[in-house]
Amino acid sequence: GSAGGEGRGGECPEVRHWTRPGWRQSAQDRWHRVADARRAAVVLRRLGVARAFVTAGRDKSGPLMTAPPCRVFLRVRSVLPHPRHPWVTAVPGAGPFPVDEERRLLTRLRIGALVAHDAGGQGAFPKLAAARQLGLPVLLLRRPRERRLTGWEELLGRLEERLPSSY
């Protein structure tokens, strides 16, 4: 890149993170691709899941917090503040975690399904591998439509949209 840190053609290198491909399902996976958390709640009810492990982030998991179809275990990077509902349990931790650690956690919590954002990449894949090993259904929240950003100003604008107002 140049001294200014730009990638080829003036594109921002961070854009790759937002445009990397989602995860690919194998024959052993029990994946359900859903549009959003509201649809995930419907599918969890239909599957009769009693306990779900949610790693999609608080911002994408709203309907699972306010109108839950089951007991929700929400992975959070920090314990406070967390949703204060009797059916939600915060599970603190910042990955990536090894597959065996994810499998032990899902087993210990008696999880019946995993809800995750289809982020792609290898860092968060161990939770999906653990769910595969345990034969658990996985509800993947669809990725937003890919959109290539044109430069640093657009990237900074997108970051400002996504950051909490307290920053």
Coordinates of N, CA, C and O in Angstrom, one line a residue:
G1 N 0.8 -1.2 0.0 CA 0.0 0.0 0.0 C 0.9 1.2 0.0 O 2.1 1.2 0.1
S2 N 0.2 2.4 -0.1 CA 1.0 3.6 -0.1 C 1.3 4.1 1.3 O 0.8 3.5 2.3
A3 N 2.0 5.2 1.4 CA 2.3 5.7 2.7 C 1.0 6.1 3.5 O 1.0 6.0 4.7
G4 N -0.1 6.4 2.8 CA -1.3 6.7 3.4 C -2.1 5.5 3.9 O -3.2 5.6 4.4
G5 N -1.6 4.3 3.6 CA -2.2 3.1 4.1 C -3.3 2.6 3.1 O -4.0 1.7 3.5
E6 N -3.4 3.1 1.9 CA -4.5 2.7 1.1 C -4.1 1.4 0.4 O -3.0 1.1 0.1
G7 N -5.1 0.6 0.0 CA -4.9 -0.6 -0.7 C -4.8 -0.3 -2.2 O -4.7 0.9 -2.6
R8 N -4.9 -1.3 -3.0 CA -4.8 -1.1 -4.5 C -6.0 -0.2 -5.0 O -7.1 -0.4 -4.5
G9 N -5.7 0.6 -5.9 CA -6.7 1.5 -6.5 C -7.4 2.4 -5.5 O -8.4 2.9 -5.7
G10 N -6.7 2.7 -4.4 CA -7.3 3.7 -3.4 C -8.3 3.1 -2.5 O -9.0 3.7 -1.7
E11 N -8.6 1.7 -2.6 CA -9.6 1.1 -1.8 C -9.1 0.9 -0.4 O -7.9 0.7 -0.2
C12 N -9.9 0.9 0.6 CA -9.5 0.7 2.0 C -9.3 -0.8 2.2 O -10.2 -1.6 1.9
P13 N -8.2 -1.2 2.8 CA -8.0 -2.6 3.1 C -9.0 -3.3 4.0 O -9.3 -4.4 3.8
E14 N -9.6 -2.5 4.9 CA -10.6 -3.0 5.8 C -11.9 -3.5 5.1 O -12.7 -4.2 5.6
V15 N -12.1 -3.0 3.9 CA -13.3 -3.4 3.1 C -13.4 -4.9 2.9 O -14.5 -5.5 2.9
R16 N -12.2 -5.5 2.8 CA -12.2 -7.0 2.7 C -13.0 -7.7 3.8 O -13.7 -8.7 3.5
H17 N -12.9 -7.2 5.0 CA -13.6 -7.8 6.1 C -15.1 -7.8 5.9 O -15.8 -8.8 6.2
W18 N -15.7 -6.8 5.3 CA -17.1 -6.7 5.1 C -17.6 -7.4 3.8 O -18.7 -7.6 3.6
T19 N -16.6 -7.8 3.0 CA -17.0 -8.4 1.7 C -16.5 -9.8 1.6 O -16.7 -10.5 0.6
R20 N -15.9 -10.4 2.7 CA -15.5 -11.8 2.6 C -16.7 -12.7 2.5 O -17.8 -12.3 3.0
P21 N -16.5 -13.8 1.9 CA -17.7 -14.7 1.7 C -18.2 -15.3 3.1 O -17.4 -15.5 4.0
G22 N -19.4 -15.6 3.1 CA -20.0 -16.3 4.3 C -19.5 -17.7 4.4 O -18.8 -18.2 3.5
W23 N -19.9 -18.4 5.5 CA -19.6 -19.8 5.7 C -20.3 -20.7 4.7 O -21.4 -20.4 4.3
R24 N -19.6 -21.8 4.4 CA -20.2 -22.8 3.5 C -20.7 -24.0 4.3 O -19.9 -24.5 5.1
Q25 N -21.9 -24.4 4.1 CA -22.4 -25.6 4.8 C -21.9 -26.9 4.3 O -21.7 -27.0 3.1
S26 N -21.6 -27.8 5.2 CA -21.2 -29.2 4.8 C -22.4 -30.1 5.0 O -23.5 -29.7 5.5
A27 N -22.3 -31.3 4.5 CA -23.4 -32.3 4.6 C -23.7 -32.6 6.0 O -24.9 -33.0 6.3
Q28 N -22.8 -32.5 7.0 CA -23.1 -32.8 8.4 C -23.8 -31.6 9.1 O -24.2 -31.8 10.2
D29 N -23.8 -30.5 8.5 CA -24.4 -29.3 9.2 C -25.9 -29.3 9.1 O -26.5 -29.8 8.2
R30 N -26.5 -28.8 10.2 CA -28.0 -28.6 10.3 C -28.3 -27.1 10.3 O -28.7 -26.6 11.3
W31 N -28.0 -26.4 9.2 CA -28.1 -24.9 9.2 C -29.4 -24.5 8.7 O -30.0 -25.1 7.8
H32 N -29.9 -23.4 9.2 CA -31.1 -22.7 8.8 C -30.7 -21.3 8.5 O -30.3 -20.6 9.5
R33 N -30.7 -20.8 7.3 CA -30.3 -19.4 7.0 C -31.6 -18.6 7.2 O -32.6 -18.9 6.6
V34 N -31.5 -17.6 8.0 CA -32.7 -16.8 8.3 C -32.4 -15.3 8.1 O -31.2 -14.9 8.2
A35 N -33.4 -14.5 7.8 CA -33.2 -13.1 7.4 C -32.7 -12.3 8.6 O -31.8 -11.4 8.5
D36 N -33.2 -12.6 9.8 CA -32.9 -11.7 11.0 C -33.3 -12.4 12.3 O -33.8 -13.6 12.2
A37 N -33.1 -11.8 13.4 CA -33.4 -12.4 14.7 C -34.9 -12.7 14.9 O -35.3 -13.7 15.5
R38 N -35.7 -11.9 14.3 CA -37.2 -12.1 14.4 C -37.5 -13.5 13.7 O -38.3 -14.3 14.3
R39 N -37.0 -13.7 12.6 CA -37.2 -15.0 11.9 C -36.5 -16.1 12.6 O -37.0 -17.3 12.7
A40 N -35.4 -15.9 13.2 CA -34.7 -16.9 14.0 C -35.6 -17.3 15.2 O -35.7 -18.5 15.5
A41 N -36.3 -16.4 15.8 CA -37.2 -16.7 16.9 C -38.3 -17.7 16.4 O -38.7 -18.6 17.1
V42 N -38.8 -17.4 15.3 CA -39.9 -18.2 14.7 C -39.3 -19.7 14.5 O -40.0 -20.7 14.8
V43 N -38.2 -19.8 13.9 CA -37.6 -21.1 13.6 C -37.2 -21.8 14.9 O -37.5 -23.0 15.0
L44 N -36.7 -21.1 15.9 CA -36.4 -21.8 17.2 C -37.7 -22.4 17.8 O -37.7 -23.5 18.3
R45 N -38.8 -21.6 17.7 CA -40.1 -22.1 18.2 C -40.5 -23.4 17.4 O -40.9 -24.4 18.0
R46 N -40.4 -23.3 16.1 CA -40.8 -24.4 15.3 C -40.0 -25.7 15.6 O -40.5 -26.8 15.6
L47 N -38.7 -25.5 15.9 CA -37.8 -26.6 16.2 C -38.0 -27.1 17.6 O -37.5 -28.2 17.9
G48 N -38.7 -26.4 18.4 CA -38.9 -26.8 19.8 C -37.7 -26.6 20.7 O -37.5 -27.4 21.7
V49 N -36.8 -25.7 20.4 CA -35.6 -25.5 21.1 C -35.9 -24.9 22.5 O -36.6 -23.9 22.6
A50 N -35.3 -25.4 23.6 CA -35.6 -24.9 24.9 C -34.5 -23.9 25.3 O -34.7 -23.0 26.1
R51 N -33.2 -24.1 24.8 CA -32.1 -23.3 25.2 C -31.2 -23.0 24.0 O -30.7 -23.9 23.3
A52 N -31.1 -21.7 23.7 CA -30.3 -21.3 22.5 C -29.1 -20.5 22.9 O -29.2 -19.6 23.9
F53 N -28.0 -20.7 22.3 CA -26.7 -19.9 22.5 C -26.6 -18.9 21.3 O -26.6 -19.3 20.2
V54 N -26.7 -17.6 21.7 CA -26.7 -16.6 20.7 C -25.4 -15.8 20.7 O -25.0 -15.3 21.7
T55 N -24.8 -15.8 19.5 CA -23.5 -15.1 19.3 C -23.6 -14.0 18.3 O -22.5 -13.6 17.8
A56 N -24.8 -13.6 17.9 CA -25.0 -12.7 16.8 C -24.8 -11.2 17.3 O -24.9 -10.3 16.5
G57 N -24.5 -11.0 18.5 CA -24.4 -9.6 19.0 C -25.7 -9.1 19.5 O -26.8 -9.4 19.0
R58 N -25.6 -8.2 20.5 CA -26.8 -7.6 21.1 C -27.6 -6.8 20.1 O -28.8 -6.8 20.1
D59 N -26.9 -6.1 19.2 CA -27.6 -5.2 18.2 C -28.4 -6.0 17.2 O -29.4 -5.5 16.8
K60 N -28.0 -7.2 16.9 CA -28.7 -8.0 15.9 C -29.7 -9.0 16.6 O -30.4 -9.7 15.9
S61 N -29.7 -9.1 17.9 CA -30.5 -10.1 18.6 C -31.7 -9.6 19.3 O -32.3 -10.4 20.1
G62 N -32.1 -8.4 19.1 CA -33.2 -7.8 19.8 C -34.4 -8.6 20.0 O -34.9 -8.8 21.1
P63 N -35.1 -9.2 18.9 CA -36.3 -10.0 19.1 C -36.1 -11.2 20.0 O -37.0 -11.7 20.6
L64 N -34.8 -11.7 20.0 CA -34.6 -12.9 20.9 C -34.5 -12.5 22.3 O -34.6 -13.3 23.2
M65 N -34.2 -11.2 22.6 CA -34.1 -10.7 23.9 C -35.5 -10.3 24.5 O -35.8 -10.5 25.7
T66 N -36.3 -9.7 23.7 CA -37.5 -9.1 24.1 C -38.7 -10.0 24.0 O -39.7 -9.9 24.8
A67 N -38.7 -10.9 23.1 CA -39.8 -11.9 22.9 C -39.2 -13.2 22.6 O -39.3 -13.8 21.5
P68 N -38.5 -13.8 23.6 CA -37.8 -15.0 23.3 C -38.6 -16.2 23.1 O -39.7 -16.4 23.8
P69 N -38.2 -17.1 22.2 CA -38.9 -18.4 22.0 C -38.4 -19.4 23.0 O -39.0 -20.5 23.1
C70 N -37.4 -19.1 23.8 CA -36.7 -20.1 24.7 C -35.8 -19.4 25.6 O -35.6 -18.1 25.5
R71 N -35.1 -20.1 26.5 CA -34.0 -19.5 27.3 C -32.9 -19.2 26.4 O -32.5 -19.9 25.5
V72 N -32.3 -18.0 26.6 CA -31.3 -17.4 25.7 C -30.0 -17.2 26.5 O -30.0 -16.6 27.6
F73 N -28.9 -17.8 26.0 CA -27.6 -17.6 26.5 C -26.9 -16.7 25.5 O -26.6 -17.1 24.4
L74 N -26.5 -15.5 25.9 CA -26.0 -14.5 25.0 C -24.5 -14.2 25.2 O -24.1 -13.8 26.3
R75 N -23.7 -14.6 24.2 CA -22.3 -14.3 24.4 C -22.0 -12.8 24.3 O -22.5 -12.2 23.3
V76 N -21.4 -12.2 25.3 CA -21.1 -10.8 25.3 C -19.6 -10.6 25.6 O -19.0 -11.4 26.3
R77 N -19.0 -9.5 25.1 CA -17.6 -9.3 25.4 C -17.4 -8.7 26.8 O -16.4 -8.9 27.4
S78 N -18.4 -8.1 27.3 CA -18.4 -7.6 28.7 C -19.7 -7.9 29.4 O -20.7 -7.9 28.7
V79 N -19.7 -8.2 30.7 CA -20.9 -8.6 31.4 C -21.9 -7.4 31.5 O -23.1 -7.6 31.3
L80 N -21.4 -6.2 31.8 CA -22.3 -5.1 32.0 C -22.1 -4.0 31.0 O -21.0 -3.8 30.6
P81 N -23.1 -3.4 30.5 CA -24.5 -3.7 30.8 C -25.0 -4.9 29.8 O -24.5 -5.0 28.7
H82 N -25.9 -5.7 30.3 CA -26.4 -6.7 29.5 C -27.9 -6.7 29.7 O -28.5 -6.1 30.6
P83 N -28.6 -7.4 28.7 CA -30.1 -7.4 28.8 C -30.6 -7.9 30.2 O -30.1 -8.9 30.6
R84 N -31.5 -7.2 30.8 CA -31.9 -7.6 32.1 C -33.3 -8.3 32.0 O -34.3 -7.7 32.4
H85 N -33.3 -9.5 31.5 CA -34.5 -10.2 31.4 C -34.3 -11.6 32.0 O -33.2 -12.1 31.9
P86 N -35.2 -12.1 32.7 CA -35.0 -13.4 33.4 C -34.7 -14.6 32.5 O -34.1 -15.5 33.0
W87 N -35.0 -14.5 31.2 CA -34.8 -15.6 30.3 C -33.5 -15.4 29.6 O -33.1 -16.3 28.8
V88 N -32.7 -14.4 29.9 CA -31.4 -14.1 29.2 C -30.3 -14.2 30.2 O -30.3 -13.6 31.2
T89 N -29.3 -15.1 29.8 CA -28.1 -15.2 30.7 C -26.9 -14.7 29.8 O -26.7 -15.2 28.7
A90 N -26.2 -13.7 30.3 CA -25.0 -13.3 29.6 C -23.8 -14.3 29.9 O -23.6 -14.7 31.0
V91 N -23.1 -14.6 28.8 CA -22.0 -15.5 28.8 C -20.8 -14.7 28.4 O -20.6 -14.5 27.2
P92 N -20.0 -14.1 29.3 CA -18.9 -13.2 28.9 C -17.8 -14.0 28.2 O -17.5 -15.2 28.5
G93 N -17.1 -13.3 27.2 CA -16.0 -13.9 26.6 C -15.8 -13.3 25.2 O -16.7 -12.9 24.5
A94 N -14.5 -13.2 24.9 CA -14.1 -12.7 23.5 C -13.3 -13.7 22.9 O -12.2 -14.0 23.3
G95 N -13.7 -14.2 21.8 CA -13.0 -15.3 21.0 C -11.9 -14.7 20.2 O -11.5 -13.5 20.4
P96 N -11.3 -15.5 19.4 CA -11.8 -16.8 19.1 C -11.5 -17.9 20.1 O -10.5 -17.7 20.9
F97 N -12.3 -18.9 20.2 CA -12.2 -20.0 21.1 C -11.9 -21.3 20.4 O -12.4 -21.4 19.3
P98 N -11.1 -22.2 20.9 CA -10.9 -23.5 20.3 C -12.2 -24.3 20.2 O -13.1 -24.1 21.0
V99 N -12.3 -25.2 19.2 CA -13.5 -26.0 19.0 C -13.9 -26.8 20.3 O -15.0 -26.8 20.7
D100 N -12.9 -27.4 20.9 CA -13.2 -28.2 22.1 C -13.7 -27.4 23.2 O -14.6 -27.8 24.0
E101 N -13.3 -26.1 23.4 CA -13.8 -25.2 24.4 C -15.3 -24.8 24.1 O -16.1 -24.8 25.0
E102 N -15.6 -24.6 22.8 CA -16.9 -24.2 22.4 C -17.8 -25.4 22.6 O -19.0 -25.3 23.1
R103 N -17.4 -26.6 22.3 CA -18.2 -27.8 22.5 C -18.5 -28.1 24.0 O -19.6 -28.4 24.3
R104 N -17.5 -27.9 24.8 CA -17.7 -28.1 26.3 C -18.7 -27.0 26.8 O -19.6 -27.4 27.6
L105 N -18.6 -25.8 26.3 CA -19.6 -24.8 26.8 C -21.0 -25.1 26.3 O -21.9 -25.0 27.1
L106 N -21.2 -25.5 25.1 CA -22.5 -25.8 24.5 C -23.1 -27.0 25.3 O -24.3 -27.0 25.6
T107 N -22.2 -28.0 25.6 CA -22.7 -29.1 26.4 C -23.0 -28.8 27.8 O -24.1 -29.2 28.3
R108 N -22.2 -28.0 28.5 CA -22.4 -27.6 29.9 C -23.7 -26.8 30.0 O -24.5 -27.0 31.0
L109 N -24.0 -25.9 29.1 CA -25.2 -25.1 29.1 C -26.4 -25.8 28.6 O -27.5 -25.3 28.6
R110 N -26.2 -27.1 28.1 CA -27.3 -27.9 27.5 C -28.0 -27.1 26.4 O -29.3 -27.0 26.4
I111 N -27.3 -26.6 25.5 CA -27.8 -25.8 24.4 C -28.4 -26.7 23.3 O -27.9 -27.8 23.0
G112 N -29.6 -26.2 22.8 CA -30.3 -27.0 21.8 C -30.1 -26.4 20.4 O -30.4 -27.1 19.4
A113 N -29.6 -25.2 20.3 CA -29.4 -24.6 19.0 C -28.5 -23.4 19.1 O -28.4 -22.7 20.2
L114 N -27.7 -23.1 18.1 CA -26.8 -21.9 18.0 C -27.4 -20.9 17.1 O -27.9 -21.3 16.0
V115 N -27.4 -19.6 17.5 CA -27.8 -18.5 16.6 C -26.6 -17.6 16.4 O -26.0 -17.2 17.4
A116 N -26.2 -17.4 15.2 CA -25.0 -16.7 14.9 C -25.2 -15.8 13.6 O -26.0 -16.2 12.8
H117 N -24.4 -14.8 13.5 CA -24.4 -14.0 12.3 C -23.4 -14.7 11.3 O -22.4 -15.2 11.7
D118 N -23.8 -14.7 10.0 CA -23.0 -15.4 9.0 C -21.8 -14.5 8.7 O -21.8 -13.8 7.6
A119 N -20.8 -14.4 9.6 CA -19.7 -13.5 9.5 C -18.6 -14.0 8.5 O -17.8 -13.2 8.0
G120 N -18.6 -15.3 8.2 CA -17.5 -15.8 7.4 C -16.2 -15.8 8.1 O -16.1 -15.4 9.3
G121 N -15.1 -16.2 7.5 CA -13.8 -16.2 8.1 C -13.6 -17.4 9.1 O -14.5 -18.1 9.4
Q122 N -12.4 -17.5 9.5 CA -12.0 -18.6 10.4 C -12.1 -18.4 11.9 O -12.3 -19.3 12.6
G123 N -12.0 -17.1 12.3 CA -11.9 -16.8 13.7 C -13.1 -17.3 14.5 O -13.0 -17.8 15.6
A124 N -14.3 -17.1 13.9 CA -15.5 -17.5 14.7 C -16.1 -18.9 14.3 O -17.1 -19.3 14.8
F125 N -15.4 -19.5 13.3 CA -15.9 -20.8 12.9 C -16.0 -21.9 13.9 O -16.8 -22.8 13.8
P126 N -15.1 -22.0 14.9 CA -15.1 -23.1 15.9 C -16.5 -23.3 16.5 O -16.8 -24.5 16.8
K127 N -17.3 -22.3 16.8 CA -18.6 -22.5 17.4 C -19.5 -23.3 16.4 O -20.3 -24.1 16.8
L128 N -19.3 -23.1 15.1 CA -20.1 -23.8 14.1 C -19.6 -25.3 14.1 O -20.4 -26.2 13.9
A129 N -18.3 -25.5 14.1 CA -17.7 -26.8 14.2 C -18.2 -27.6 15.4 O -18.5 -28.8 15.3
A130 N -18.2 -26.9 16.5 CA -18.7 -27.5 17.8 C -20.2 -27.9 17.6 O -20.6 -29.0 18.0
A131 N -21.0 -27.1 17.1 CA -22.4 -27.4 16.9 C -22.5 -28.6 15.9 O -23.4 -29.5 16.2
R132 N -21.7 -28.6 14.9 CA -21.7 -29.8 14.0 C -21.4 -31.1 14.7 O -22.1 -32.1 14.6
Q133 N -20.4 -31.0 15.6 CA -20.0 -32.2 16.3 C -21.1 -32.7 17.2 O -21.2 -33.9 17.5
L134 N -21.8 -31.8 17.8 CA -22.9 -32.1 18.7 C -24.2 -32.4 18.0 O -25.2 -32.7 18.7
G135 N -24.3 -32.2 16.7 CA -25.5 -32.4 15.9 C -26.6 -31.3 16.2 O -27.8 -31.6 16.0
L136 N -26.1 -30.1 16.6 CA -27.1 -29.0 16.9 C -27.5 -28.2 15.6 O -26.7 -28.0 14.7
P137 N -28.7 -27.8 15.6 CA -29.1 -26.9 14.5 C -28.4 -25.5 14.7 O -28.2 -25.1 15.9
V138 N -28.1 -24.9 13.6 CA -27.5 -23.5 13.6 C -28.4 -22.6 12.8 O -28.7 -22.9 11.7
L139 N -28.8 -21.5 13.4 CA -29.5 -20.5 12.7 C -28.6 -19.4 12.4 O -28.0 -18.7 13.3
L140 N -28.3 -19.2 11.1 CA -27.4 -18.2 10.6 C -28.2 -17.0 10.1 O -29.0 -17.1 9.2
L141 N -27.9 -15.8 10.8 CA -28.5 -14.6 10.3 C -27.8 -14.1 9.0 O -26.6 -14.1 9.0
R142 N -28.6 -13.9 8.0 CA -28.1 -13.5 6.7 C -27.2 -12.3 6.8 O -27.5 -11.3 7.6
R143 N -26.2 -12.3 5.9 CA -25.3 -11.1 5.8 C -26.1 -10.0 5.0 O -26.9 -10.3 4.2
P144 N -25.7 -8.8 5.3 CA -26.3 -7.7 4.5 C -25.7 -7.8 3.1 O -24.7 -8.5 2.9
R145 N -26.5 -7.3 2.2 CA -26.0 -7.3 0.8 C -24.6 -6.7 0.7 O -24.4 -5.6 1.3
E146 N -23.7 -7.3 -0.1 CA -22.4 -6.8 -0.2 C -22.4 -5.5 -0.9 O -23.1 -5.3 -1.9
R147 N -21.6 -4.6 -0.5 CA -21.5 -3.3 -1.1 C -20.0 -2.9 -1.0 O -19.5 -2.7 0.1
R148 N -19.4 -2.7 -2.1 CA -18.0 -2.3 -2.0 C -17.9 -0.8 -1.7 O -18.6 0.0 -2.3
L149 N -17.1 -0.5 -0.7 CA -16.9 0.9 -0.3 C -15.9 1.6 -1.3 O -15.0 0.9 -1.7
T150 N -16.1 2.8 -1.5 CA -15.2 3.5 -2.5 C -14.0 4.2 -2.0 O -13.1 4.6 -2.7
G151 N -13.9 4.4 -0.7 CA -12.7 5.0 -0.2 C -12.8 5.2 1.3 O -13.8 4.8 2.0
W152 N -11.8 5.9 1.9 CA -11.7 6.1 3.3 C -12.9 6.9 3.9 O -13.4 6.6 5.0
E153 N -13.3 7.9 3.2 CA -14.5 8.7 3.7 C -15.7 7.9 3.9 O -16.4 7.9 4.9
E154 N -16.0 7.0 2.9 CA -17.2 6.2 3.0 C -17.0 5.1 4.1 O -17.9 4.9 4.9
L155 N -15.8 4.6 4.3 CA -15.5 3.7 5.3 C -15.7 4.3 6.7 O -16.4 3.8 7.6
L156 N -15.2 5.5 6.9 CA -15.3 6.2 8.2 C -16.8 6.5 8.4 O -17.3 6.4 9.6
G157 N -17.6 6.9 7.4 CA -19.0 7.1 7.6 C -19.7 5.8 8.0 O -20.6 5.9 8.9
R158 N -19.4 4.7 7.4 CA -20.0 3.4 7.8 C -19.6 3.1 9.3 O -20.5 2.6 10.0
L159 N -18.4 3.3 9.7 CA -18.0 3.0 11.0 C -18.8 3.9 12.0 O -19.2 3.4 13.1
E160 N -18.9 5.2 11.7 CA -19.7 6.1 12.6 C -21.1 5.6 12.8 O -21.7 5.7 13.8
E161 N -21.7 5.1 11.7 CA -23.1 4.5 11.8 C -23.2 3.4 12.7 O -24.2 3.2 13.4
R162 N -22.1 2.6 12.8 CA -22.2 1.3 13.6 C -21.7 1.5 15.0 O -22.0 0.6 15.8
L163 N -20.9 2.5 15.3 CA -20.4 2.7 16.7 C -21.5 3.3 17.6 O -22.3 4.1 17.2
P164 N -21.6 2.8 18.8 CA -22.5 3.4 19.8 C -22.3 4.9 20.0 O -21.1 5.3 19.8
S165 N -23.2 5.7 20.3 CA -23.1 7.1 20.4 C -22.2 7.5 21.5 O -21.7 8.6 21.6
S166 N -21.9 6.6 22.4 CA -21.0 6.9 23.6 C -19.5 7.0 23.2 O -18.7 7.4 24.0
Y167 N -19.2 6.6 21.9 CA -17.8 6.7 21.5 C -17.4 8.1 21.0 O -18.1 8.8 20.5

